[in-house]
């Protein structure tokens, strides 16, 4: 049962809570800056590791993450 | 692929101004989600405080009316008495509800006003730069307790929700936290219970939410969430302190 | 005014007048000398499907009024001097959010706890605003129970028309004396003015915000000028005053409310002794009737005495109206002292005689 997330980088404030709480460690901080000057995070999973558990979206303060499930 | 998580309609499509990792952002979403799920978007009236969340009216897509600092419970009383079938909630910080607004809140509870007070406890005055709050814990350094809060000078952190739970007009009183996803989801359930207590006409309801304030605590967001879990929960035990099942307050 | 005369106490009459005007919400707190108004409302409002609530403080009361007004209700509170001081923050917020309401202040001796005797020492607080920021409130000063009824009834229409707080400024005399009054008929609630700015739940419309926080200074300035333009409209449209025996007056007494009532008696007595005195009685203390008063000076009157139950406050507005032309005298009695008409007539006679000789 594969899932994926879409991160709205424009809303991300680099709080990296999603990085901390993703059970599978599929979200990584980066040194990329968004328009507001925050380091954005990136979702790195291409082989179905993401179970769409939504914990990242639940903890994201900025409602920046949308979650999709098969 | 089916979308299983998206932004609630009850939130305006506007980015939050709050700091990275701020609990207000999460809590705004939860309150808005519950309002949408209870189909109350067109019957909800919110009363934002003076504090970081005074700008809540930029985010909640429901009618919002500003109250002077601390007076939310009285303003909400006036609104609810005129519109008894609407969902009326205050959204207040710890200073707003448990310092300057103590009397208004206790008496609204004592009258059993059918309103819900959302009480965001982040142990500082955020908007004004991190001064001591009535809920600052002992030893906590703030901009007005540079040597750490000392009970001999600044008294004790106040467990205000337990006080409100003892008031007869209170139908529902609970404290929850945002320090991890599980507790965020629990907060949402508790908010729903409080709103149901209101709409069921059972009496006053209050939900205290332990909320991280990375900027004023001078911590990274993950560290601040950790501090809520490790330190704040010790002084502010989580749980439901009062819950009237159906029936009226009298029995 | 179709109904028959009733003998009624000021506080009761004001309560009934508010209800006749469509007021269905009252939030207040006990304080002498106006306790009978909340007491009356606690009996009467439920009879008409209204809501009475005794709050935990005047500070809470004005914020309940603020909330009820945001929800679109015709709403009222009443108090006396110290209680009105506690309401100043709320009144400033209501001005900023342009909320309508009627507030009654039965003034008492001050400052501080003072006493409960009739006084007019809250004139500045009422007309200049005791809260923060540039704002005004309409201030109506009745000098009889009938006038208190008429002004209270009108106050709700003024409040809704201009989205302002209207203050009824009386004192223990106006509050406690009983006089025959006639009430206007009950206003049907359905013909109260509709309001498209209230918070009622965003059903079938976009959500609304009522706030006074405006962070951008340019927006805040523009908001201030918008309020000023409104106040200027009120200043053009609303001044009210009474002229009594002014046609041939050598000296004009300027007085309002209870003081004016006593001054009328003194004017009649002085006239019997050939002392030509007249009375100019402002009814709206804000907007103050500057032009009308200045008109008297232009008609040749050159001596004015301001009689007020305080240490001298309205005299400043009279000075603004008259400038440096005429002789401006003051007879001020603070602390709750209420001179009787005979005593006042002697004061007026002495002032006029001394003017003739100098």
XYZ file of C-alpha atoms in Angstrom:
679
model
C 0.000 0.000 0.000
C 2.042 2.866 -1.307
C 1.553 6.490 -0.498
C 3.174 9.807 -1.143
C 3.155 13.362 0.128
C 3.352 16.685 -1.652
C 5.108 19.445 0.252
C 4.153 23.039 -0.586
C 7.617 24.509 -0.306
C 6.253 28.039 -0.326
C 4.557 27.394 3.024
C 7.410 25.441 4.646
C 9.202 27.284 7.490
C 11.935 24.701 8.015
C 10.737 23.710 11.502
C 11.715 20.095 10.547
C 9.067 18.569 12.809
C 7.963 16.390 9.901
C 11.531 15.168 9.585
C 11.528 14.250 13.298
C 8.176 12.510 13.340
C 8.109 10.640 10.000
C 8.295 7.013 11.209
C 10.264 6.030 8.098
C 12.612 9.059 7.962
C 11.484 9.835 4.408
C 11.613 13.617 4.771
C 14.954 15.391 4.674
C 15.983 18.944 5.574
C 17.793 20.790 2.803
C 19.802 23.950 2.357
C 17.364 25.117 -0.334
C 15.758 28.447 0.506
C 12.164 29.281 -0.308
C 10.960 32.786 -1.182
C 10.680 33.667 2.514
C 14.198 32.503 3.231
C 13.368 29.284 5.083
C 15.295 26.055 4.491
C 12.695 23.747 2.989
C 12.374 20.010 3.505
C 12.026 17.440 0.758
C 10.198 14.108 0.531
C 12.553 11.370 -0.682
C 10.821 8.065 -1.317
C 10.394 6.367 -4.648
C 9.951 2.735 -3.756
C 6.691 2.701 -1.851
C 8.158 3.055 1.625
C 5.646 5.811 2.466
C 2.495 4.306 3.997
C 0.513 7.577 3.881
C 0.208 7.443 7.667
C -0.271 11.274 7.572
C 1.789 11.885 10.745
C 3.890 14.446 8.851
C 0.787 16.360 7.813
C -0.705 16.086 11.302
C 2.331 17.692 12.924
C 3.064 20.246 10.168
C 2.139 23.650 11.578
C 1.819 25.264 8.158
C -0.631 22.794 6.569
C 2.072 22.501 3.895
C 1.765 18.746 3.346
C -0.858 16.878 1.361
C -0.944 13.104 1.634
C -2.012 10.645 -1.047
C -2.716 6.923 -0.714
C -3.206 4.169 -3.294
C -3.938 8.083 -5.646
C -6.603 9.369 -3.290
C -5.881 12.472 -1.268
C -6.215 11.570 2.402
C -5.072 14.786 3.987
C -5.782 18.326 2.782
C -6.491 21.798 4.069
C -9.869 22.300 5.695
C -12.342 24.759 4.149
C -12.716 26.437 7.524
C -9.225 27.871 7.120
C -8.699 30.721 4.688
C -6.043 29.878 2.055
C -3.584 32.204 3.764
C -0.144 31.321 5.175
C 0.184 31.696 8.946
C 2.308 34.520 10.284
C 3.237 32.413 13.308
C 6.849 31.437 13.997
C 8.232 28.123 12.708
C 6.997 25.318 14.972
C 4.396 27.463 16.741
C 1.560 25.577 18.386
C -1.007 28.168 17.293
C -0.630 27.084 13.669
C -1.394 23.466 14.491
C -4.243 24.358 16.834
C -5.852 26.723 14.321
C -6.021 23.835 11.871
C -7.508 21.489 14.440
C -10.187 23.958 15.533
C -11.038 24.682 11.910
C -11.176 20.966 11.048
C -13.569 20.275 13.927
C -15.799 23.208 12.922
C -15.952 21.856 9.364
C -16.584 18.287 10.500
C -19.419 19.435 12.771
C -20.828 21.384 9.798
C -20.717 24.617 11.806
C -18.747 26.886 9.462
C -21.801 29.069 8.889
C -22.818 29.103 12.551
C -19.462 29.630 14.249
C -18.397 32.933 15.802
C -14.867 33.181 17.172
C -13.464 35.681 19.659
C -9.705 36.047 19.218
C -7.579 37.446 22.057
C -4.979 40.137 22.172
C -1.808 38.113 21.736
C -0.026 36.253 18.927
C -3.360 34.760 17.922
C -5.161 38.090 17.641
C -4.674 37.610 13.902
C -6.717 34.416 14.068
C -9.414 36.285 12.169
C -7.083 36.308 9.151
C -7.164 32.527 9.186
C -10.519 31.218 10.408
C -13.091 31.511 7.632
C -15.879 32.076 10.149
C -17.234 35.290 11.677
C -14.648 36.646 14.131
C -15.039 39.472 16.653
C -12.061 40.859 18.564
C -12.197 41.268 22.344
C -10.007 43.520 24.449
C -7.196 41.580 26.137
C -8.663 39.256 28.750
C -12.321 40.067 28.047
C -13.024 37.209 25.640
C -15.332 35.305 27.986
C -17.466 38.423 28.563
C -17.625 39.304 24.861
C -18.493 35.701 24.028
C -21.197 35.798 26.711
C -22.764 38.809 24.999
C -22.657 37.133 21.597
C -24.025 33.790 22.835
C -26.867 35.407 24.777
C -27.983 37.102 21.540
C -27.366 34.063 19.296
C -27.861 30.978 21.523
C -27.833 28.481 18.634
C -24.440 29.545 17.265
C -21.117 27.974 18.146
C -19.299 30.677 20.101
C -15.694 30.103 21.114
C -12.913 32.212 22.540
C -9.318 31.577 21.553
C -7.104 32.886 24.323
C -3.498 32.741 25.472
C -2.511 31.851 29.032
C -2.082 35.493 30.068
C -5.360 36.426 28.388
C -7.426 33.796 30.206
C -5.528 33.105 33.461
C -4.103 36.542 34.299
C -6.007 39.602 33.069
C -9.101 37.579 32.087
C -9.378 35.462 35.237
C -12.532 37.046 36.565
C -14.346 37.116 33.231
C -13.496 33.463 32.635
C -14.392 32.152 36.094
C -17.718 33.980 36.079
C -18.616 32.891 32.561
C -17.947 29.338 33.750
C -19.909 29.922 36.926
C -22.889 31.131 34.914
C -22.618 27.998 32.813
C -22.324 30.153 29.684
C -22.637 27.787 26.750
C -19.384 28.941 25.177
C -16.054 27.171 24.641
C -12.796 28.700 25.829
C -9.758 27.493 23.910
C -6.857 28.160 26.269
C -3.413 28.044 24.655
C -0.805 27.511 27.371
C 2.713 28.268 26.076
C 4.001 29.503 29.441
C 4.984 32.976 28.151
C 3.453 36.134 26.729
C 4.421 35.455 23.125
C 3.328 38.538 21.173
C 5.043 40.914 23.576
C 8.369 39.101 23.474
C 8.384 36.336 26.059
C 7.535 37.701 29.465
C 6.495 35.505 32.392
C 2.946 34.174 32.115
C 0.730 32.937 34.974
C 1.578 29.481 33.651
C 5.353 29.952 33.477
C 6.809 27.022 35.408
C 9.157 27.375 38.385
C 12.684 28.120 37.339
C 11.611 29.125 33.843
C 13.692 32.023 32.536
C 11.611 34.644 30.748
C 12.272 38.263 29.866
C 10.708 39.252 33.190
C 12.106 36.403 35.251
C 15.773 36.651 34.225
C 16.807 34.556 37.219
C 14.047 32.013 36.604
C 10.541 32.073 38.082
C 10.799 31.859 41.855
C 7.638 31.091 43.832
C 8.732 33.349 46.684
C 8.648 36.302 44.262
C 6.375 35.333 41.403
C 4.107 32.760 42.950
C 3.281 29.436 41.369
C 2.322 28.255 37.881
C -1.468 28.205 37.896
C -3.433 25.075 36.982
C -6.396 27.110 35.809
C -8.297 24.340 34.033
C -8.528 22.351 37.271
C -9.921 25.505 38.908
C -12.520 25.866 36.159
C -13.366 22.162 36.421
C -14.472 22.691 40.014
C -16.928 25.410 39.006
C -20.479 24.102 38.832
C -21.309 25.839 35.569
C -18.498 24.002 33.791
C -19.691 21.039 31.742
C -16.389 20.041 30.143
C -12.802 20.843 31.150
C -9.755 19.126 29.733
C -6.075 19.686 29.126
C -4.245 18.313 26.134
C -0.983 18.937 24.316
C 0.526 19.305 20.827
C 3.947 17.818 21.481
C 3.610 14.913 19.016
C 1.211 13.699 16.320
C -0.637 11.369 18.686
C -1.355 14.234 21.076
C -2.290 16.514 18.183
C -4.953 13.996 17.158
C -6.083 13.660 20.777
C -6.402 17.449 20.972
C -8.735 17.338 17.996
C -10.974 14.761 19.687
C -11.056 16.827 22.874
C -11.916 20.007 20.956
C -14.813 18.135 19.407
C -16.044 17.016 22.832
C -15.927 20.602 24.083
C -17.866 21.917 21.095
C -20.391 19.110 21.515
C -20.829 20.058 25.174
C -21.580 23.599 24.020
C -23.936 22.698 21.205
C -25.639 20.201 23.510
C -26.373 23.085 25.861
C -24.593 21.399 28.751
C -22.724 24.479 29.998
C -19.278 26.071 29.878
C -16.406 24.185 28.248
C -12.662 24.830 28.310
C -9.818 23.103 26.511
C -6.309 23.946 27.667
C -3.675 23.113 25.068
C 0.016 22.906 25.999
C 1.671 24.621 23.087
C 5.322 25.078 22.049
C 6.728 28.601 21.590
C 10.175 28.008 20.060
C 11.022 31.678 19.526
C 10.412 32.892 23.053
C 11.756 29.740 24.663
C 14.862 30.195 22.502
C 14.703 26.571 21.375
C 14.524 24.815 18.024
C 11.028 23.599 17.190
C 11.867 19.924 17.904
C 13.536 20.942 21.197
C 10.483 23.027 22.137
C 8.167 20.080 21.474
C 10.491 18.042 23.675
C 10.277 20.675 26.440
C 6.496 20.548 26.427
C 6.632 16.765 26.822
C 9.420 16.709 29.428
C 8.768 19.823 31.517
C 5.325 21.274 30.968
C 3.354 18.064 31.255
C 4.931 17.560 34.714
C 3.258 20.769 35.983
C 0.197 20.447 33.782
C -1.048 16.852 33.806
C -3.069 15.979 30.726
C -6.592 14.647 31.024
C -10.284 15.365 31.213
C -11.056 16.971 34.560
C -14.772 17.307 34.088
C -17.255 15.872 31.638
C -21.006 16.134 32.082
C -22.658 13.275 30.206
C -25.982 14.485 28.745
C -28.234 15.585 31.645
C -27.964 19.051 33.088
C -25.398 20.664 35.283
C -27.651 20.479 38.287
C -27.671 16.743 38.745
C -47.242 59.510 22.319
C -50.565 57.821 22.616
C -50.469 56.256 26.049
C -51.631 57.881 29.283
C -49.404 59.536 31.875
C -47.697 57.376 34.501
C -45.896 58.557 37.625
C -42.512 56.888 37.398
C -39.024 57.047 38.810
C -36.233 58.069 36.441
C -34.403 54.733 36.471
C -37.565 52.753 35.755
C -38.606 55.183 33.033
C -35.247 54.918 31.285
C -35.490 51.114 31.388
C -38.998 51.144 29.942
C -38.015 53.664 27.271
C -35.151 51.404 26.193
C -37.519 48.461 25.889
C -39.978 50.570 23.896
C -37.042 51.385 21.560
C -36.453 47.670 20.912
C -33.668 47.047 23.411
C -33.805 43.405 24.479
C -30.404 42.988 26.166
C -29.082 44.604 29.327
C -25.824 43.793 31.102
C -25.003 45.698 34.292
C -23.650 45.761 37.801
C -25.015 47.257 41.002
C -23.885 50.779 41.950
C -25.792 53.579 43.633
C -27.581 55.777 42.542
C -28.815 53.708 39.562
C -29.547 50.295 41.053
C -33.240 50.443 40.231
C -32.476 50.386 36.486
C -30.930 46.907 36.487
C -33.584 45.838 38.992
C -36.309 47.059 36.652
C -34.704 45.363 33.662
C -34.364 42.099 35.581
C -38.180 42.089 36.002
C -39.231 43.655 32.714
C -36.900 42.210 30.059
C -38.020 38.609 30.517
C -41.613 39.817 30.022
C -40.721 40.906 26.496
C -38.485 37.941 25.657
C -35.338 39.888 26.472
C -32.197 38.986 28.411
C -31.006 40.592 31.622
C -27.613 39.600 33.032
C -25.903 40.944 36.134
C -22.179 40.756 35.421
C -19.272 40.301 37.794
C -18.046 43.856 37.214
C -18.735 46.904 35.073
C -15.690 45.963 33.088
C -17.299 42.627 32.215
C -20.636 44.350 31.586
C -19.340 46.687 28.876
C -17.611 43.752 27.176
C -20.853 41.793 27.190
C -22.460 44.857 25.626
C -19.640 44.863 23.060
C -20.342 41.205 22.227
C -24.110 41.635 22.018
C -23.641 44.668 19.785
C -21.322 42.683 17.498
C -24.141 40.131 17.234
C -26.466 42.933 16.090
C -28.593 43.449 19.192
C -29.963 46.729 20.570
C -28.153 46.576 23.916
C -27.726 48.759 26.989
C -25.819 49.069 30.219
C -25.955 51.594 33.027
C -23.725 52.529 35.914
C -22.450 55.476 37.929
C -19.141 57.353 37.719
C -16.694 54.773 39.213
C -18.372 52.015 37.192
C -18.259 54.116 34.031
C -14.528 54.568 34.632
C -14.170 50.772 34.529
C -15.954 50.753 31.177
C -13.616 53.159 29.415
C -11.454 50.499 27.748
C -14.530 48.788 26.341
C -15.983 52.104 25.133
C -12.768 52.865 23.239
C -12.853 49.424 21.605
C -16.496 49.911 20.659
C -15.632 53.245 19.043
C -12.791 51.603 17.133
C -15.059 48.790 15.908
C -17.926 51.250 15.317
C -20.345 49.325 17.510
C -23.690 50.775 18.587
C -24.973 50.714 22.172
C -26.596 52.913 24.805
C -24.809 53.538 28.099
C -26.355 55.375 31.038
C -24.190 57.188 33.602
C -25.987 58.469 36.695
C -23.129 60.610 37.906
C -22.225 60.927 41.606
C -19.821 62.996 43.672
C -16.194 62.266 42.866
C -13.338 61.712 42.376
C -12.604 58.316 43.853
C -15.385 56.718 45.825
C -16.822 60.215 46.339
C -20.460 59.944 47.389
C -23.831 59.171 45.883
C -25.140 62.717 45.702
C -26.023 64.301 42.336
C -22.982 65.574 40.441
C -21.873 66.520 36.945
C -18.178 65.899 37.467
C -17.895 63.297 34.679
C -18.481 65.935 31.984
C -14.915 65.750 30.648
C -14.885 61.941 30.772
C -18.155 61.854 28.835
C -17.486 64.552 26.257
C -13.745 64.051 25.736
C -13.786 60.279 26.151
C -12.172 58.584 29.133
C -10.689 55.802 27.041
C -7.691 55.760 24.766
C -7.492 57.030 21.205
C -9.270 59.645 19.126
C -12.935 58.858 19.498
C -16.198 60.498 20.417
C -19.523 59.392 21.820
C -22.856 61.151 21.602
C -23.748 62.499 25.054
C -27.372 63.351 25.907
C -28.197 65.122 29.191
C -31.846 64.938 30.312
C -33.150 67.322 32.998
C -36.499 65.628 33.571
C -37.841 62.077 33.652
C -39.913 62.682 30.491
C -36.853 63.994 28.683
C -34.870 60.981 29.928
C -37.527 58.778 28.301
C -37.463 60.716 25.031
C -33.656 60.853 24.847
C -33.229 57.170 25.734
C -35.743 56.176 23.062
C -33.941 58.365 20.497
C -30.502 57.181 21.659
C -30.967 53.708 20.160
C -31.766 55.141 16.726
C -28.765 57.497 16.929
C -26.514 54.627 18.016
C -27.569 52.435 15.104
C -27.577 55.272 12.570
C -24.035 56.396 13.338
C -22.715 53.077 14.741
C -21.628 54.823 17.901
C -22.095 54.593 21.638
C -24.697 57.048 22.931
C -24.263 58.058 26.554
C -27.237 59.208 28.647
C -25.674 61.483 31.272
C -27.799 61.982 34.369
C -27.321 61.966 38.116
C -28.998 60.806 41.296
C -31.768 63.397 40.912
C -32.715 62.343 37.384
C -32.370 58.714 38.487
C -34.437 58.859 41.669
C -37.123 61.524 41.200
C -40.610 60.478 40.155
C -42.463 62.488 37.523
C -45.432 61.840 35.236
C -44.245 60.399 31.943
C -45.781 59.195 28.714
C -44.076 56.401 26.753
C -43.881 55.955 22.989
C -45.558 52.724 21.771
C -43.523 49.491 21.715
C -41.312 49.434 18.642
C -41.886 46.214 16.659
C -38.553 44.387 16.476
C -39.004 43.603 12.820
C -38.814 47.260 11.877
C -35.519 47.885 13.643
C -32.813 48.967 11.190
C -31.098 46.021 9.452
C -27.340 45.758 9.956
C -25.068 44.252 7.316
C -21.949 44.362 9.444
C -22.847 42.112 12.373
C -21.488 38.701 13.384
C -24.264 36.171 13.065
C -22.469 33.228 11.451
C -21.371 33.327 7.805
C -24.524 31.669 6.404
C -24.847 32.327 2.700
C -22.276 35.127 2.849
C -18.517 35.563 3.279
C -17.234 35.510 6.875
C -16.933 38.893 8.600
C -14.388 40.405 10.958
C -15.057 43.085 13.597
C -11.836 44.407 15.041
C -10.061 47.567 16.088
C -6.515 46.230 15.648
C -5.067 47.840 12.512
C -1.333 47.258 12.374
C -0.588 49.278 9.242
C -0.218 52.903 10.329
C -1.554 54.312 7.065
C -4.655 52.135 7.306
C -5.027 53.173 10.947
C -4.772 56.839 10.038
C -7.374 56.435 7.328
C -9.615 54.623 9.825
C -9.227 57.568 12.184
C -10.168 60.070 9.460
C -13.170 57.909 8.594
C -14.292 58.143 12.222
C -13.636 61.917 12.247
C -15.761 62.370 9.123
C -18.560 60.500 10.898
C -18.196 62.631 14.012
C -18.300 65.788 11.887
C -21.557 64.553 10.381
C -22.950 64.083 13.896
C -21.745 67.577 14.825
C -23.678 68.970 11.867
C -26.847 66.945 12.361
C -27.334 66.339 16.062
C -26.801 69.358 18.348
C -29.779 69.876 20.683
C -30.355 72.671 23.160
C -33.101 74.677 24.883
C -33.383 78.445 25.170
C -35.400 79.838 28.117
C -36.239 83.557 28.573
C -33.283 84.650 26.427
C -35.015 87.281 24.315
C -34.136 90.238 26.575
C -31.580 88.613 28.883
C -28.758 90.820 30.234
C -26.984 87.713 31.503
C -27.248 84.160 30.195
C -26.884 81.148 32.477
C -25.442 78.104 30.737
C -26.336 74.860 32.528
C -27.360 71.290 31.689
C -29.308 68.437 33.289
C -30.276 68.851 36.942
C -28.306 72.123 37.215
C -30.341 73.576 34.348
C -33.567 72.544 36.043
C -32.577 74.437 39.190
C -31.346 77.380 37.098
C -34.783 77.654 35.453
C -36.335 78.140 38.885
C -33.676 80.718 39.747
C -34.212 82.572 36.424
C -37.953 82.914 37.147
C -37.290 84.168 40.685
C -34.617 86.650 39.536
C -36.956 87.938 36.828
C -39.576 88.708 39.504
C -37.006 91.044 41.048
C -36.343 92.723 37.715
C -33.113 90.878 37.038
C -33.227 89.916 33.358
C -31.559 86.525 33.280
C -32.068 83.713 30.752
C -30.976 80.082 30.406
C -29.173 78.306 27.592
C -29.397 74.547 28.190
C -27.254 72.191 26.098
C -29.058 68.827 25.727
C -26.370 67.215 23.572
C -23.133 67.711 25.494
C -21.374 66.170 22.569
C -21.912 67.470 19.941
C -21.914 70.678 22.010
C -24.195 73.420 20.500
C -21.334 75.879 19.862
C -23.015 77.872 17.052
C -26.254 78.368 18.949
C -24.413 79.640 22.006
C -22.137 81.891 19.944
C -25.271 83.282 18.309
C -26.384 84.713 21.664
C -23.173 86.685 21.957
C -23.593 87.935 18.425
C -27.078 89.105 19.411
C -25.496 91.363 22.016
C -25.441 89.357 25.250
C -22.092 90.048 26.871
C -22.281 88.306 30.249
C -22.489 84.536 30.681
C -22.342 82.471 33.843
C -21.802 78.719 33.692
C -23.572 76.920 36.519
C -22.531 73.285 36.938
C -22.367 70.667 39.682
C -18.618 70.136 39.410
C -15.493 72.245 39.792
C -15.878 73.791 36.340
C -15.764 71.627 33.209
C -18.453 72.626 30.715
C -17.121 76.176 31.055
C -14.289 75.135 28.747
C -16.752 74.330 25.961
C -18.562 77.611 26.637
C -15.199 79.379 26.336
C -14.615 77.627 23.001
C -18.027 78.799 21.827
C -17.725 82.426 22.967
C -14.017 83.174 22.690
C -12.702 86.231 24.589
C -15.564 88.620 23.749
C -18.059 88.402 26.602
C -17.538 88.289 30.342
C -17.554 84.614 31.302
C -18.288 83.794 34.925
C -18.485 80.453 36.706
C -20.699 79.230 39.515
C -19.415 75.726 40.159
C -20.474 73.504 43.061
C -18.669 70.118 43.126
C -18.979 67.263 45.631
C -22.676 66.580 45.325
C -23.853 69.945 46.661
C -27.147 70.900 45.021
C -28.011 74.606 45.564
C -31.703 75.449 45.686
C -33.340 77.943 43.241
C -33.638 80.727 45.867
C -29.957 80.596 46.699
C -29.077 80.504 42.989
C -31.375 83.449 42.219
C -29.479 85.560 44.760
C -26.172 84.559 43.091
C -27.512 85.595 39.684
C -28.885 88.904 41.018
C -25.589 89.762 42.666
C -23.681 88.939 39.462
C -25.979 91.093 37.326
C -25.961 94.013 39.824
C -22.174 93.944 40.151
C -21.941 93.916 36.344
C -24.166 97.004 36.111
C -22.014 98.929 38.576
C -18.606 98.003 37.103
